Every structure is written in C-alpha cells, then in structure tokens.
Coordinates of C-alpha atoms in Angstrom, one line a residue:
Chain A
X1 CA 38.8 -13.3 25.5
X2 CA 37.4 -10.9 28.1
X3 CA 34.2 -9.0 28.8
X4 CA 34.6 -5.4 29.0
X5 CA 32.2 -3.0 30.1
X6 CA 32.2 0.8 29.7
X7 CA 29.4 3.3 31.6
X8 CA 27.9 5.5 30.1
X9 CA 27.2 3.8 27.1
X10 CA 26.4 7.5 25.6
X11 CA 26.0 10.5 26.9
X12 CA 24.9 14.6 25.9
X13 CA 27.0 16.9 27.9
X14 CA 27.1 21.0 27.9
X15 CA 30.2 22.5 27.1
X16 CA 32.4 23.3 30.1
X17 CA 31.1 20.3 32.0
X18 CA 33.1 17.3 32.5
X19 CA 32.5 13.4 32.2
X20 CA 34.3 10.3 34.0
X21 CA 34.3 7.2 31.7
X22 CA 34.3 3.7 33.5
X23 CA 35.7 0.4 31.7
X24 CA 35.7 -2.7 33.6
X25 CA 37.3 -5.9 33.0
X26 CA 35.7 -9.4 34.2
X27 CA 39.6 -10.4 34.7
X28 CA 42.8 -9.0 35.5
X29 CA 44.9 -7.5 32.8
X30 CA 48.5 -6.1 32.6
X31 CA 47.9 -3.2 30.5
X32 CA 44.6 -0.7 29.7
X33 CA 44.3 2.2 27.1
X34 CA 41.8 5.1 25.9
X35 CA 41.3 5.7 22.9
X36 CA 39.5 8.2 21.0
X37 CA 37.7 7.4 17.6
X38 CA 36.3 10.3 15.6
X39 CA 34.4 10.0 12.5
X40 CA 36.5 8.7 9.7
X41 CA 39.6 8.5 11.4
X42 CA 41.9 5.9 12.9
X43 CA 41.7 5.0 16.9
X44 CA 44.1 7.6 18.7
X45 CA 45.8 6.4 21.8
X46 CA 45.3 9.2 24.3
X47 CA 47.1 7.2 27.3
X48 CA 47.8 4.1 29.1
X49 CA 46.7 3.6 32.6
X50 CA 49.1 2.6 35.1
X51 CA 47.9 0.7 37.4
X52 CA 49.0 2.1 41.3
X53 CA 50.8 5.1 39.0
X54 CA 50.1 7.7 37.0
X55 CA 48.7 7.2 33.1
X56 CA 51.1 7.7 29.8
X57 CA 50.3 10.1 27.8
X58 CA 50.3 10.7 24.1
X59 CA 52.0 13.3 22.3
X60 CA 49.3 15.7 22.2
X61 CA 47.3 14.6 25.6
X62 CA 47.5 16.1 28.8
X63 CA 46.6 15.1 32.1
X64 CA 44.3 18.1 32.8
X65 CA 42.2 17.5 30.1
X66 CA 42.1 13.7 30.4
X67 CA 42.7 12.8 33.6
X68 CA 42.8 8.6 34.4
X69 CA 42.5 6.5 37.1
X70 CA 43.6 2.8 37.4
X71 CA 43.1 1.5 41.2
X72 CA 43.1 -1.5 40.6
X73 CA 44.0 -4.6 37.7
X74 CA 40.2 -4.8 36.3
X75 CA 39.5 -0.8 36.8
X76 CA 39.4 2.1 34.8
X77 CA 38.6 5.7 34.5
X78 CA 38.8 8.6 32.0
X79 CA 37.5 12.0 32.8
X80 CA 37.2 14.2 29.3
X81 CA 37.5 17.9 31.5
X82 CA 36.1 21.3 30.5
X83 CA 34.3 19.6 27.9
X84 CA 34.2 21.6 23.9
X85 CA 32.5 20.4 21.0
X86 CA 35.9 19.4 19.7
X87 CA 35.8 16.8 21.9
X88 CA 32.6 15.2 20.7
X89 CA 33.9 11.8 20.1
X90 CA 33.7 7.8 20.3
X91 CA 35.8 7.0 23.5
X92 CA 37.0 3.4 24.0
X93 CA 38.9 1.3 26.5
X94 CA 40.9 -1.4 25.4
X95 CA 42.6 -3.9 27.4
X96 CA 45.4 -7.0 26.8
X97 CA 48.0 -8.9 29.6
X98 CA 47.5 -10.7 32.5
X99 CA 44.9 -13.8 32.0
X100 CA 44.7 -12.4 28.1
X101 CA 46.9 -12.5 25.3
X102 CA 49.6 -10.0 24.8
X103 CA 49.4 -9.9 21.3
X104 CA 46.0 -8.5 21.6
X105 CA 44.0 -5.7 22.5
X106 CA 40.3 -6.7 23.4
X107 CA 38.3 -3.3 23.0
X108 CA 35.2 -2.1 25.2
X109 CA 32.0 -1.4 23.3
X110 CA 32.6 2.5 23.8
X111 CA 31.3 5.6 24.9
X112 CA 30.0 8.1 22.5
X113 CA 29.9 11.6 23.7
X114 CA 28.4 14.2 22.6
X115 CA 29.2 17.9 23.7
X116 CA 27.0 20.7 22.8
Chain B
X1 CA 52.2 11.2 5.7
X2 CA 50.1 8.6 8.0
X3 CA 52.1 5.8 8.9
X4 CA 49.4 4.1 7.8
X5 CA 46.8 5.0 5.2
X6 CA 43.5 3.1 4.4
X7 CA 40.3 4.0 2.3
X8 CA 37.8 4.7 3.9
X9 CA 35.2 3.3 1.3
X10 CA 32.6 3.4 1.8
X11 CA 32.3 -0.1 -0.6
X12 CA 29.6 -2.2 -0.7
X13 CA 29.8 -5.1 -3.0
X14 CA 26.5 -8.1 -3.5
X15 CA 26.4 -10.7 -1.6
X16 CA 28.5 -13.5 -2.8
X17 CA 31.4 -11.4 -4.1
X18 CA 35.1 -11.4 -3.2
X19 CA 35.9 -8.3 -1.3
X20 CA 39.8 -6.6 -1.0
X21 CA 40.6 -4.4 1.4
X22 CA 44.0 -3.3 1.7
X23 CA 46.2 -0.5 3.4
X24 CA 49.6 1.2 3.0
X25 CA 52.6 2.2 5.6
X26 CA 55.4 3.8 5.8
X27 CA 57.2 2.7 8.5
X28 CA 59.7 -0.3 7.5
X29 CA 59.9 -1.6 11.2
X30 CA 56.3 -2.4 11.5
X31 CA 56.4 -6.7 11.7
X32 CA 53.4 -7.8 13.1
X33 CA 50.0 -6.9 11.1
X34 CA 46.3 -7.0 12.0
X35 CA 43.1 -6.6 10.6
X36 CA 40.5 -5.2 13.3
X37 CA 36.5 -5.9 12.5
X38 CA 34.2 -3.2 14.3
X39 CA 30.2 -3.7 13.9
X40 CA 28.5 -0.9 14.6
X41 CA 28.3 0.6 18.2
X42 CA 30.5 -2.2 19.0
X43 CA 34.4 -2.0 19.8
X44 CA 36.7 -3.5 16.9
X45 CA 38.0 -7.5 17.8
X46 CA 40.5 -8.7 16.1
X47 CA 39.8 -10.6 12.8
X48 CA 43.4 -11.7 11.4
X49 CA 47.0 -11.4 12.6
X50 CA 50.1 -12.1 10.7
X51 CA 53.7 -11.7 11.3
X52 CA 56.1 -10.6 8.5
X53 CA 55.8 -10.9 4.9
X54 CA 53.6 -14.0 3.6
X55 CA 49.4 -15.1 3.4
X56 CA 47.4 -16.5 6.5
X57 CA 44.0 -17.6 5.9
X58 CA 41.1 -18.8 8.2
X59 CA 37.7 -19.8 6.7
X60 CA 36.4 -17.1 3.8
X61 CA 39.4 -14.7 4.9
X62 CA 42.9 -14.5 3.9
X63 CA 45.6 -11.6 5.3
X64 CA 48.8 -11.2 2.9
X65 CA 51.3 -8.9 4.0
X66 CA 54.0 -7.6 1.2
X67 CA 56.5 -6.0 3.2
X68 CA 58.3 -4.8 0.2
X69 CA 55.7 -2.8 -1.2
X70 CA 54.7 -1.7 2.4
X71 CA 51.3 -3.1 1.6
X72 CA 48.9 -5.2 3.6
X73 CA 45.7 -6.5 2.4
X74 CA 42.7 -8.9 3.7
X75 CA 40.4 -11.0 0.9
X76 CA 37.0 -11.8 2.0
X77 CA 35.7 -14.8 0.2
X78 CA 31.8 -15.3 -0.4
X79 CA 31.0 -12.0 1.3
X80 CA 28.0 -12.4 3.3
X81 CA 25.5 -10.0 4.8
X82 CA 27.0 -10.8 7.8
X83 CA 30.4 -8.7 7.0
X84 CA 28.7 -5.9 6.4
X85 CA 30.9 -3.8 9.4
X86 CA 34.3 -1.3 9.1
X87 CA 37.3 -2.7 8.6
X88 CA 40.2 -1.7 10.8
X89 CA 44.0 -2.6 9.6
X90 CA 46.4 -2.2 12.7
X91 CA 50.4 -3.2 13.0
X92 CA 53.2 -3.0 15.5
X93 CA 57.1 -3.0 15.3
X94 CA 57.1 -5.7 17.9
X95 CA 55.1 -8.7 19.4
X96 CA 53.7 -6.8 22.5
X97 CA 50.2 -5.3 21.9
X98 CA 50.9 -2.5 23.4
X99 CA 51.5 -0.1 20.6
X100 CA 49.7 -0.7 17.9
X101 CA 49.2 2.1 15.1
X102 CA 45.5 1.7 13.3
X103 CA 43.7 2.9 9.8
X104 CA 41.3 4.7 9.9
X105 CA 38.8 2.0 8.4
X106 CA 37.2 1.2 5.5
X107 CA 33.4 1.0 6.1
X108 CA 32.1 -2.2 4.4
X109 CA 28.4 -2.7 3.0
X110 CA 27.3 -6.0 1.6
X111 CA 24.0 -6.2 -0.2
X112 CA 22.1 -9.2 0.2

C-alpha cells in the first residue's frame, strides 16, 4: 500500500479566493487523480496529473478553474480558482502505478473545503 | 441514467446481522468490479475486487457480480460495529485502474 498525505486537511475560504491542494506520496507512482466528492454523490474524476506535462481533464473541467501540477513522481497539486460556494466540496487525491498495484487506486484522506 | 446507480441508505442494521449492499450498471463493458470502504474523514480503500461474473469471498465478506442482470452486490456476514462506514461500489472496462466509474455510496450504520 502507500501513505498519502494531503494539506490542508480542511479549510474555510471566501468566495473569489483560491486554494492549492497538496497530496504526497511516500513512493513513486505512475499515475495521480483529483477527485471531487460532494455529499451524496459518487467520486468525480476532475483530472489526471501528468507528471513533466500537463493534467487530463474531465468532460466538464477546465484548466482555469482547476489548475494541477505534477513536478515530480510522489507530487501533487490542485488549485480550486475563483473559489464559489458551488465548489464547497470533499477533494481527494488518489494514486496507483509505479511501486503499487495497477489495479488499484490508494486514496488520500482528503481535503474538505468549504467556501462562503 | 448513471452508469452506475447505488442507494444511498442510509441502513443501519444490529450488530450481528447479515448486511447486502448491492448496485446497478448500465454499461455492458464494465469487467472488473470493486467495492470501496470509506470511514469517515478518511479516503475509501479498497475492500473487494472481482473480475467478471461469479462470488469472491474473504473473511465475513463476499462480492458476487451477475453480469447478466448488470448487478453487483457485497454480503457482510456478522456485521460488527466496526463496519459501520459508506460503502463505495466502483468498476472498469479493463484491468488498469485508471478509469474507474464509482457509486455514490451507501452509508452503513451498525448498532451495537
């Protein structure tokens, strides 16, 4: 399995403003995701980072609002941009490849955001 | 239509009891199945995984997958306080995890 780490744990944050979510991996994995999780509904993929290119998006997704960074094979960012109250939701990290299996994803212990 | 659909409960059962939890899809391509667990403020780790039609047990759970009906469940044997958490079924059209479509969860209570 892995440990994965995301920062902040939870955070309040005024509308307009922005947020960068960290995940970190204690090994080097092939492939990371974001995910969104919203009260009673399923785990959306927003993107996967690339690592040394830029992220995948999701139908629905955009790169301005959700910008990610992958610099390296343990490393991840997510920025949620001009933050509304829509976006007031659980954000996770999830990771599988490399020293892991492929057939799973190992899931950070997520951020919850809240936007005001 | 969701290509997958779960209840979201929420059920809570006594301790002791035999819980089902089961979900529906639409999507015939979908092979490889997976049930997720996610305690609370945690991130969900995967409980079961089966490929194909067919039953797969470990310990007090069991996965069956009836590809024909389109319908997946996981049995929970002398439920425990302990499994109290949401349930998460997942499933993928091929081996990779890399795209992997979820339910929305089906929160789980078990009294002691």
């Amino acid at each position: 399995s892995a440990v994965i780490s995301q920062k902040p744990s939870r955070d309040i944050c005024q509308r307009g403003t922005s947020l960068t979510i960290q995940c970190q991996v204690d090994s080097q994995v092939t492939m990371m995701f974001w995910y969104r999780q919203q009260p009673g509904q399923s785990l959306t993929l927003i993107a996967t980072a690339n690592q040394g290119s830029e992220a995948t998006y999701e139908s629905g997704f955009v790169i301005d609002k959700f910008p990610i960074s992958r610099p390296n094979l343990t490393f991840s960012t997510l920025t949620v941009s001009n933050m509304s109250p829509e976006d007031s939701s659980i954000y996770l990290c999830s990771v599988t490849g490399g020293s892991l299996s492929y057939n799973e994803q190992f899931f950070g212990p997520g951020t919850r955001l809240t936007v005001l | 239509q969701k290509e997958v659909e779960q209840d979201p409960g929420p059920l809570s059962v006594p301790e002791g009891a035999i819980v089902s939890l089961n979900c529906t899809y639409s999507n015939s391509a979908f092979q490889y199945f997976m049930w997720y667990r996610q305690y609370s403020r945690k991130g969900p780790e995967l409980l079961m995984y089966t490929y194909s039609s067919g039953n797969k047990e470990d310990g007090r759970f069991t996965a069956q997958v009836d590809k024909s009906s389109k319908y997946i469940s996981l049995f929970i044997r002398d439920s425990q306080p302990s499994d109290s958490a949401t349930y998460l079924c997942a499933m993928s059209a091929d081996s990779s995890a890399s795209k992997i479509i979820f339910g929305s969860g089906t929160r789980l209570s078990i009294r002691p």
